[in-house]
mmCIF file of C-alpha atoms in Angstrom:
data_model
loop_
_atom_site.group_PDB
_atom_site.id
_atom_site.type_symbol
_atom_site.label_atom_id
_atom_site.label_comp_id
_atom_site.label_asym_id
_atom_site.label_seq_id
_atom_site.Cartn_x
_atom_site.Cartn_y
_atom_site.Cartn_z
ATOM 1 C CA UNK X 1 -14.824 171.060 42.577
ATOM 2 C CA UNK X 2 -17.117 167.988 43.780
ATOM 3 C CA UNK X 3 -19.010 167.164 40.895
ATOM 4 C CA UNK X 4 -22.415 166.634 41.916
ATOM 5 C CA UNK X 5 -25.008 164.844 40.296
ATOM 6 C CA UNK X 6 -27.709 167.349 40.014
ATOM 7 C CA UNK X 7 -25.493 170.200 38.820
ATOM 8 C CA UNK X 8 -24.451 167.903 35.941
ATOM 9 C CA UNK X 9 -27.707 167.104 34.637
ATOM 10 C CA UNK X 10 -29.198 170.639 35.085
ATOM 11 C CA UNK X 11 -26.375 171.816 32.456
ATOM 12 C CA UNK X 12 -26.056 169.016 30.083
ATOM 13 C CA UNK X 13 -29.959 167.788 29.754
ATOM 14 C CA UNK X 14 -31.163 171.623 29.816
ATOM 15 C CA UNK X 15 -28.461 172.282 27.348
ATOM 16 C CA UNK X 16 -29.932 169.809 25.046
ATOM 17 C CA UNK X 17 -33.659 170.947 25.488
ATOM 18 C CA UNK X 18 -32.538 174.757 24.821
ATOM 19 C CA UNK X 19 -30.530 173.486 22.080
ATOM 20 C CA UNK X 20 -33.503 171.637 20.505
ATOM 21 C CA UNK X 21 -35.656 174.241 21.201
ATOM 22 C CA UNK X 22 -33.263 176.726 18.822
ATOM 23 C CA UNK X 23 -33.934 174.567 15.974
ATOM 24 C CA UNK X 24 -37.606 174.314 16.464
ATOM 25 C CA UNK X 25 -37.552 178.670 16.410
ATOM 26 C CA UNK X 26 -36.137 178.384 13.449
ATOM 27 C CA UNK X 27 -38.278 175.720 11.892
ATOM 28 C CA UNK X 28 -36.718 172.769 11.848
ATOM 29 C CA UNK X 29 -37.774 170.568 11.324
ATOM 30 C CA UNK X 30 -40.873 171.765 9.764
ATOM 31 C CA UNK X 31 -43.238 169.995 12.146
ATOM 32 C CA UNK X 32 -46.606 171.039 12.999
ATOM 33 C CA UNK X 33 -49.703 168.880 15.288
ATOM 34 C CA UNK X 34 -48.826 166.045 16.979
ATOM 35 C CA UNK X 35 -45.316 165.744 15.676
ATOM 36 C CA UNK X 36 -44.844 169.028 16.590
ATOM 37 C CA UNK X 37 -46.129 168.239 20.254
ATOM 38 C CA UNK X 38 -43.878 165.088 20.566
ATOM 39 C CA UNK X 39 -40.686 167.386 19.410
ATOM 40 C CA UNK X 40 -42.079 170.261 22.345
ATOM 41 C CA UNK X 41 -42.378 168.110 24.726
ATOM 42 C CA UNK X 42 -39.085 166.075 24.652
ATOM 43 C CA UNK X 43 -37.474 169.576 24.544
ATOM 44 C CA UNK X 44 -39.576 170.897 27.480
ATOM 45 C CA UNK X 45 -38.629 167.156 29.485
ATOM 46 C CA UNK X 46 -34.917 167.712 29.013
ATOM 47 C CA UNK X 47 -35.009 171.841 29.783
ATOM 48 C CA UNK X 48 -37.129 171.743 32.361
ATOM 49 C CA UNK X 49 -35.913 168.362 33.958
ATOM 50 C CA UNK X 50 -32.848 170.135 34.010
ATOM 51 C CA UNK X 51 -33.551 173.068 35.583
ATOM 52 C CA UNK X 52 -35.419 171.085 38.396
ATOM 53 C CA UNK X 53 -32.206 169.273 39.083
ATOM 54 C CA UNK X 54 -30.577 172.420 39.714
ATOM 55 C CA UNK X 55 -32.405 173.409 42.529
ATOM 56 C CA UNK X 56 -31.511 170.402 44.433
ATOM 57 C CA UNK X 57 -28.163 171.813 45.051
ATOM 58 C CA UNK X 58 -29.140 175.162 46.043
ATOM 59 C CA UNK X 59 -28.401 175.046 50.092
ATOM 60 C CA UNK X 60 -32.221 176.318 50.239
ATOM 61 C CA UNK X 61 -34.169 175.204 47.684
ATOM 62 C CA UNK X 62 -37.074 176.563 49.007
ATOM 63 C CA UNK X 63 -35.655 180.346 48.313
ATOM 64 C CA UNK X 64 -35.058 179.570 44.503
ATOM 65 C CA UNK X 65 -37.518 182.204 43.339
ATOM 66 C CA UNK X 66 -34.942 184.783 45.192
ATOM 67 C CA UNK X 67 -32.814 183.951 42.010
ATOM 68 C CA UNK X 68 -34.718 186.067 40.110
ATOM 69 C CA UNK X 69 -34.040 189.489 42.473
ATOM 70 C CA UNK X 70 -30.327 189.756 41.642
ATOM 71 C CA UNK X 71 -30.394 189.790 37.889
ATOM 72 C CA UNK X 72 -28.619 193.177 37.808
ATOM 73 C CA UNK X 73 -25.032 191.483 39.367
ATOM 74 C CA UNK X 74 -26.113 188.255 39.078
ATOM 75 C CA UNK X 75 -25.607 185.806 36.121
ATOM 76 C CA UNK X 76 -27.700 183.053 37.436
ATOM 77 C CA UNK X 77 -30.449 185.464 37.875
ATOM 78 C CA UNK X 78 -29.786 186.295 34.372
ATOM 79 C CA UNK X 79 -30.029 182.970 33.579
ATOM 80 C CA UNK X 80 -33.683 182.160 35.617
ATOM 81 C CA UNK X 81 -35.006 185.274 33.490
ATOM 82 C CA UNK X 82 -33.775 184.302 30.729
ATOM 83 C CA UNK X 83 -34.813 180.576 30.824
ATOM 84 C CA UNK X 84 -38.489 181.378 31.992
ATOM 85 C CA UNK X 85 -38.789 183.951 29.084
ATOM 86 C CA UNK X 86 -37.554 181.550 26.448
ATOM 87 C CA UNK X 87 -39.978 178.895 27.784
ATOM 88 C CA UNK X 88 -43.047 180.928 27.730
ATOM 89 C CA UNK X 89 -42.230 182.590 24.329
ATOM 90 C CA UNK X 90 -41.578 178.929 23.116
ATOM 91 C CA UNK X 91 -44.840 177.264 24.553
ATOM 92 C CA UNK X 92 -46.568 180.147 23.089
ATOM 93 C CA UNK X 93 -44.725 179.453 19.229
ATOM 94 C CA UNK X 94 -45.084 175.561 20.081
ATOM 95 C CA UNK X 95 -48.844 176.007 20.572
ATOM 96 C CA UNK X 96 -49.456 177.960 17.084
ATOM 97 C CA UNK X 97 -47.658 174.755 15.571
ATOM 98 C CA UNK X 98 -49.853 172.104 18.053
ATOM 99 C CA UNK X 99 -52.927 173.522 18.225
ATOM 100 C CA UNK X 100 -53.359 176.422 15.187
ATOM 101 C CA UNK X 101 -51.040 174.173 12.220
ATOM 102 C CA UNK X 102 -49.844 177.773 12.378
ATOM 103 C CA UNK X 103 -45.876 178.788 12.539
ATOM 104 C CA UNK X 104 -45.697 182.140 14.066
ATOM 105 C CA UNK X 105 -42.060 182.941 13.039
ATOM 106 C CA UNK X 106 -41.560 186.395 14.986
ATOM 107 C CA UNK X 107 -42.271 184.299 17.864
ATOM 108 C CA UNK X 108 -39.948 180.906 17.038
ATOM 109 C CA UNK X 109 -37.442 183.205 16.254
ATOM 110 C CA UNK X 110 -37.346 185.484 19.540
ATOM 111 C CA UNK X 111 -37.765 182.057 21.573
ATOM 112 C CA UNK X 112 -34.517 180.664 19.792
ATOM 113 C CA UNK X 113 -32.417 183.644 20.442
ATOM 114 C CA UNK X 114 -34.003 183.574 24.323
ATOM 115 C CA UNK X 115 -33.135 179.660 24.453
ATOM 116 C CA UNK X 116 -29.170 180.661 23.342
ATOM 117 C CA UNK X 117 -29.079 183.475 25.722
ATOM 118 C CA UNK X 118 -29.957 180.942 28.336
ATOM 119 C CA UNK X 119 -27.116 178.304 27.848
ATOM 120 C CA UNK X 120 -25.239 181.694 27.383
ATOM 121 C CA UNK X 121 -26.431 182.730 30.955
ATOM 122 C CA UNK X 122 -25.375 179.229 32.122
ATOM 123 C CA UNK X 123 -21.817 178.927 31.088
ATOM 124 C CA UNK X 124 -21.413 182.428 32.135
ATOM 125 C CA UNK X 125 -21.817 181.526 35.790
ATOM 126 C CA UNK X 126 -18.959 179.908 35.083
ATOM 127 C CA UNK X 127 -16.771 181.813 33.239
ATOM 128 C CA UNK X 128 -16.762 184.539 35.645
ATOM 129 C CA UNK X 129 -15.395 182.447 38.515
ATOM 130 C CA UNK X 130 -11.526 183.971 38.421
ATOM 131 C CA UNK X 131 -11.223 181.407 41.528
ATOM 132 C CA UNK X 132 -11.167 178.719 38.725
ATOM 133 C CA UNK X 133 -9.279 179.523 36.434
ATOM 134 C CA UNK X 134 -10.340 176.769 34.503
ATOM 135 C CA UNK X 135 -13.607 177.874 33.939
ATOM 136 C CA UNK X 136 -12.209 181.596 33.289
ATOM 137 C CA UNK X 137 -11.769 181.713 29.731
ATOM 138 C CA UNK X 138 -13.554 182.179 26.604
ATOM 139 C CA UNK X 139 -13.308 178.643 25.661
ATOM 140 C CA UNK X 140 -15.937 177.615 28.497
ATOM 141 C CA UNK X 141 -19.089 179.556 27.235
ATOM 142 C CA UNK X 142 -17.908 178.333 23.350
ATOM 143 C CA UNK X 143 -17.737 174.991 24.802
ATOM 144 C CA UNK X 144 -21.816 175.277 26.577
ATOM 145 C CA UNK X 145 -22.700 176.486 23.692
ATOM 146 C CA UNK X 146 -21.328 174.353 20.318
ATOM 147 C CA UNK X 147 -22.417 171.216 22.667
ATOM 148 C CA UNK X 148 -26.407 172.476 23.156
ATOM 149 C CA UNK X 149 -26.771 173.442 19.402
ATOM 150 C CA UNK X 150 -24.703 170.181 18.012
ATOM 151 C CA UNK X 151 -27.246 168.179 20.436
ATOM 152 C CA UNK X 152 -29.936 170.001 19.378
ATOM 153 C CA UNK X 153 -29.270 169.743 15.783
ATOM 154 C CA UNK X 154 -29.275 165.672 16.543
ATOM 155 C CA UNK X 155 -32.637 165.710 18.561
ATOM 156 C CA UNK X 156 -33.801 167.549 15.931
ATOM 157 C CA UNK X 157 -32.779 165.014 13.089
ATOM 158 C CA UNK X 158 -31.025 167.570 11.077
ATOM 159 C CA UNK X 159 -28.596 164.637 10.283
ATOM 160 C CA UNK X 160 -26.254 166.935 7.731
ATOM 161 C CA UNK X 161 -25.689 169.898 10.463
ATOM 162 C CA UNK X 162 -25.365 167.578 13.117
ATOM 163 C CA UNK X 163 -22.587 165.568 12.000
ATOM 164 C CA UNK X 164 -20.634 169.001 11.199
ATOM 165 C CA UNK X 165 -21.353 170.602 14.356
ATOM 166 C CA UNK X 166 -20.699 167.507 16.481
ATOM 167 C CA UNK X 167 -17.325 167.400 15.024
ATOM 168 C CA UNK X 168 -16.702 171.270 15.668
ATOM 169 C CA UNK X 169 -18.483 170.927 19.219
ATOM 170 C CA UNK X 170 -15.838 167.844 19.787
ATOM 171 C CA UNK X 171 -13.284 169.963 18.355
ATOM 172 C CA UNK X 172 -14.023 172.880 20.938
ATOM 173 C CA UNK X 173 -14.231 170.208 23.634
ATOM 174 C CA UNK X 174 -10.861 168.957 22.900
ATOM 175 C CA UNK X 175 -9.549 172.762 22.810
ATOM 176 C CA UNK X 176 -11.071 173.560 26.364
ATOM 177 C CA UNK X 177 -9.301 170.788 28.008
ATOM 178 C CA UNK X 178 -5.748 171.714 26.213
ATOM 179 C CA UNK X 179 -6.554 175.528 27.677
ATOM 180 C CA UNK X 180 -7.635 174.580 31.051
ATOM 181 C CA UNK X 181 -4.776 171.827 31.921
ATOM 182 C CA UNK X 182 -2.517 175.085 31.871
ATOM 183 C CA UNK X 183 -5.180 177.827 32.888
ATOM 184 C CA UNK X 184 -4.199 177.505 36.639
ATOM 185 C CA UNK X 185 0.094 177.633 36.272
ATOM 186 C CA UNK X 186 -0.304 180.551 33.599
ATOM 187 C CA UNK X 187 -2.964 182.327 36.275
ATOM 188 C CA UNK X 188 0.092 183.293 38.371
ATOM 189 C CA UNK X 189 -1.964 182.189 41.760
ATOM 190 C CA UNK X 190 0.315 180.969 44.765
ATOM 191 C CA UNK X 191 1.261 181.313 47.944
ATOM 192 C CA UNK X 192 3.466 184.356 47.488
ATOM 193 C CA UNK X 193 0.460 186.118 45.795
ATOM 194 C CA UNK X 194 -2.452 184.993 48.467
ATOM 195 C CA UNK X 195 -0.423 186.177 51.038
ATOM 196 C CA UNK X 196 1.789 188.894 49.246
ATOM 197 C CA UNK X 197 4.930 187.872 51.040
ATOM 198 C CA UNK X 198 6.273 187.140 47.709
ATOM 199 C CA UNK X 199 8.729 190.143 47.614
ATOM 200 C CA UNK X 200 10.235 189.141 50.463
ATOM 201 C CA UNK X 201 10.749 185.329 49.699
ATOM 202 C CA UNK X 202 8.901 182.182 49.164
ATOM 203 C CA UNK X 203 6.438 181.594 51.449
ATOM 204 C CA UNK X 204 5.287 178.109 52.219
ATOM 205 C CA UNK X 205 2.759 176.438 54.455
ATOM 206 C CA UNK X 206 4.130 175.203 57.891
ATOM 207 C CA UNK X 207 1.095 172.964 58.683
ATOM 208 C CA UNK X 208 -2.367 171.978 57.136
ATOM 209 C CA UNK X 209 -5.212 174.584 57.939
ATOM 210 C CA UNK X 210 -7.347 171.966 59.457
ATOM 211 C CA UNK X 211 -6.839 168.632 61.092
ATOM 212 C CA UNK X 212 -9.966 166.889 58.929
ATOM 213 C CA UNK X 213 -12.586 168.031 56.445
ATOM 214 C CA UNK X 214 -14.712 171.005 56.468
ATOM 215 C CA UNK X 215 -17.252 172.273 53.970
ATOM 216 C CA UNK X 216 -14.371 174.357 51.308
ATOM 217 C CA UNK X 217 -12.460 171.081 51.135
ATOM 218 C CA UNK X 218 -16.082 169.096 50.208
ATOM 219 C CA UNK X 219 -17.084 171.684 47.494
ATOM 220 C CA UNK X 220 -14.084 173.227 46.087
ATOM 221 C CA UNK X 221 -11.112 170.822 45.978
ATOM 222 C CA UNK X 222 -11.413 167.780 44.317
ATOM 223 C CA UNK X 223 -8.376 165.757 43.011
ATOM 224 C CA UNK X 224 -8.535 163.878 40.407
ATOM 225 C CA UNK X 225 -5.618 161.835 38.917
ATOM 226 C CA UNK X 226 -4.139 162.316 35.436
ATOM 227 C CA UNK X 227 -4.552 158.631 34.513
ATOM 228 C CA UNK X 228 -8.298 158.415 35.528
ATOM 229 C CA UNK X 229 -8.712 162.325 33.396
ATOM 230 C CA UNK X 230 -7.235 160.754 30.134
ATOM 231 C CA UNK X 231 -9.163 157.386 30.009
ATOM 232 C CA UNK X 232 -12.508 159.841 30.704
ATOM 233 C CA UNK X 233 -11.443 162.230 28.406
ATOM 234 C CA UNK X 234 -11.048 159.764 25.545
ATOM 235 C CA UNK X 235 -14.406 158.124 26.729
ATOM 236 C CA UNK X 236 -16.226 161.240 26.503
ATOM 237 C CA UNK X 237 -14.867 162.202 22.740
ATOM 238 C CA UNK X 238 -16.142 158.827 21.701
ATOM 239 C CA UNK X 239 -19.256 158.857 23.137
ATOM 240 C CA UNK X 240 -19.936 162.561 22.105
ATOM 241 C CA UNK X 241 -18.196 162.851 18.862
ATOM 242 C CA UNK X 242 -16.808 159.540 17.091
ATOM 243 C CA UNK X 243 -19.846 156.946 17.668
ATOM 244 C CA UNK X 244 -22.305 159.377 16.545
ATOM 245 C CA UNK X 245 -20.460 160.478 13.731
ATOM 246 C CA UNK X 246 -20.212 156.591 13.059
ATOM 247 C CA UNK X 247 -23.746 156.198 13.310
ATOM 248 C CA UNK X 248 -24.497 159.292 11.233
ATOM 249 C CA UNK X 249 -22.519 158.166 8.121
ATOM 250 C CA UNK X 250 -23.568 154.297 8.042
ATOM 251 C CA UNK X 251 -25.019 153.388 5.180
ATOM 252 C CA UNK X 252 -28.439 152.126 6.551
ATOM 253 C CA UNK X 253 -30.057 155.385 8.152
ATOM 254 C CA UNK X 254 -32.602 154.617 10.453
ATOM 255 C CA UNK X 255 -34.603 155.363 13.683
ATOM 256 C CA UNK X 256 -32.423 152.857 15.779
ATOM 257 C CA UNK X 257 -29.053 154.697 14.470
ATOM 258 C CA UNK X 258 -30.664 157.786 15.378
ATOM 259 C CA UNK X 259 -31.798 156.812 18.720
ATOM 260 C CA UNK X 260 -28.290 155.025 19.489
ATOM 261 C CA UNK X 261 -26.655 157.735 18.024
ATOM 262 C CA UNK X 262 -28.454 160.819 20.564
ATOM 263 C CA UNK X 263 -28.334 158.087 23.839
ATOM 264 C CA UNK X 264 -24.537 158.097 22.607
ATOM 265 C CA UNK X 265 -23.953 161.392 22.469
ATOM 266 C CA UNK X 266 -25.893 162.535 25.546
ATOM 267 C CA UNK X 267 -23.689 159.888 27.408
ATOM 268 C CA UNK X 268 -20.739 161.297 26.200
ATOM 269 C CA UNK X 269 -21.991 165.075 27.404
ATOM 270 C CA UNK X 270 -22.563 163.883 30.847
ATOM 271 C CA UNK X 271 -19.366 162.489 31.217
ATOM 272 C CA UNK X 272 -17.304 165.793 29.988
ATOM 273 C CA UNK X 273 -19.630 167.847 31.874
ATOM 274 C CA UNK X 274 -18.664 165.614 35.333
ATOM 275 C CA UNK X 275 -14.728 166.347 34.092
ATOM 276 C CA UNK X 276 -15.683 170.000 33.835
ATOM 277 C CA UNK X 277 -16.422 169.795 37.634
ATOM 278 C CA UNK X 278 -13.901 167.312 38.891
ATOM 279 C CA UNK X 279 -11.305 168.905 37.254
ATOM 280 C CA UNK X 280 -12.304 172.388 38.341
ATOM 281 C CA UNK X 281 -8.960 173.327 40.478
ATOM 282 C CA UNK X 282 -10.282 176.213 42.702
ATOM 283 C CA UNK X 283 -7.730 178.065 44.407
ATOM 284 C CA UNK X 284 -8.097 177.680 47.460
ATOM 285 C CA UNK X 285 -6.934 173.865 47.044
ATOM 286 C CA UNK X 286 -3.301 175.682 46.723
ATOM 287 C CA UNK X 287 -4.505 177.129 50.645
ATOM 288 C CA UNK X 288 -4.940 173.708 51.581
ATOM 289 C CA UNK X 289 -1.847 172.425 50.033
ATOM 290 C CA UNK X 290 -3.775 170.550 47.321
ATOM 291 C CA UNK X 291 -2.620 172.098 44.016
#
């Protein structure tokens, strides 16, 4: 699919801010006043930042709050509810720690289990796409989810559970693109089963559907060569997993490893999150005689 910009930020910098927030539910770290506000508020900057950048890409922004009518069939309904809730709940458990140098845990705790559910919510719009086969597997919503609580662990500067979750988020990473550079051969999606002229022979296109571009070919086929995929792919493991973990073991821990170490890792995120788009191989590319 066309990567775009927006869609990319909303789930990698909201996947961070939930996944900060899950660790602040569950107390760490044990922060309460201003430190407490500073830790809230970068967490509320990256969710909510992220979820802005979302609506850019709706084709009516205006009509957003319709999202939230639909949640019966609809995952990202599911996943507007279940972002606003964990917000609120978390603003209210962020303002016992602020304000009150109180820790309401009933309340941290509901708001971290609301803040999963929402990266949940997220990949799952996603996952149930059988047009991209792809996204259609297990491995995507494991993959949303071991990145947002590995990042969160780091914002948080719970140093020994980041640097084993980073690796197992990398690790997952690394398993998702092994699954998904087969997922659309072993999907048994061609021309013989779009048009179900397969029992009588092969059927093949005799010319290309359209002359120039049109609005499927912008959004849902995007090719992007093997070469270019590798070099990213290693790019994005390094930034995400390897530098971190670098900067995580040095001797010298300090707020400037820390700081390079997150800005690392974030980078890293954005760029496998852009190869989870651009390498998104919808099927009707195979329509168009792209796949």
């Amino acid at each position: 699919m066309h990567p775009a910009p927006s869609v990319i930020l909303f789930s990698s910098l909201s996947g961070l801010g939930f996944g900060l927030l899950v660790w602040l539910g569950i107390g760490l770290p044990a922060v309460t006043g201003w430190v407490a506000f500073v830790f809230f508020a970068l967490a509320y900057l990256l969710a909510v930042g992220g979820l802005i950048a979302s609506m850019f890409h709706l084709g009516h922004p205006e009509r957003a709050l319709k999202a939230f009518t639909q949640w019966r069939s609809s995952w990202l309904s599911r996943e507007a509810w279940a972002s606003v809730t964990a917000l609120l709940v978390m603003a209210a458990y962020g303002a016992g720690l602020v304000f009150f140098d109180t820790r309401w845990w009933p309340l941290g705790l509901i708001g971290a289990a609301l803040s999963l559910l929402t990266v949940l919510t997220t990949s799952m719009i996603y996952t149930q796409m059988k047009t991209v086969p792809r996204w259609h597997s297990l491995s995507t919503p494991a993959n949303f989810l071991s990145l947002s609580i590995a990042g969160g662990a780091l914002l948080a500067g719970q140093v020994t559970e980041a640097m084993v979750l980073i690796a197992l988020a990398g690790a997952v990473q690394i398993v998702t693109w092994w699954q998904g550079d087969k997922a659309l051969a072993t999907s048994g999606t061609d021309l013989s089963t779009a048009t179900r002229l397969g029992e009588i022979g092969n059927p093949r296109a005799f010319e290309p559907p359209h002359t120039g571009s049109n609005y499927l070919l912008r959004e849902f086929v995007y090719v992007l060569g093997r070469k270019h995929a590798a070099k990213l792919r290693i790019i994005a493991i390094v930034l995400m997993m390897v530098l971190p973990l670098l900067l995580l073991l040095s001797p010298v821990w300090h707020h400037l490893a820390a700081a390079l170490a997150v800005l690392s890792h974030a980078a890293g995120v954005l760029t496998a999150r852009w190869l989870f788009f651009a390498q998104a191989e919808h099927v009707v590319g195979i329509y168009y005689g792209k796949r």
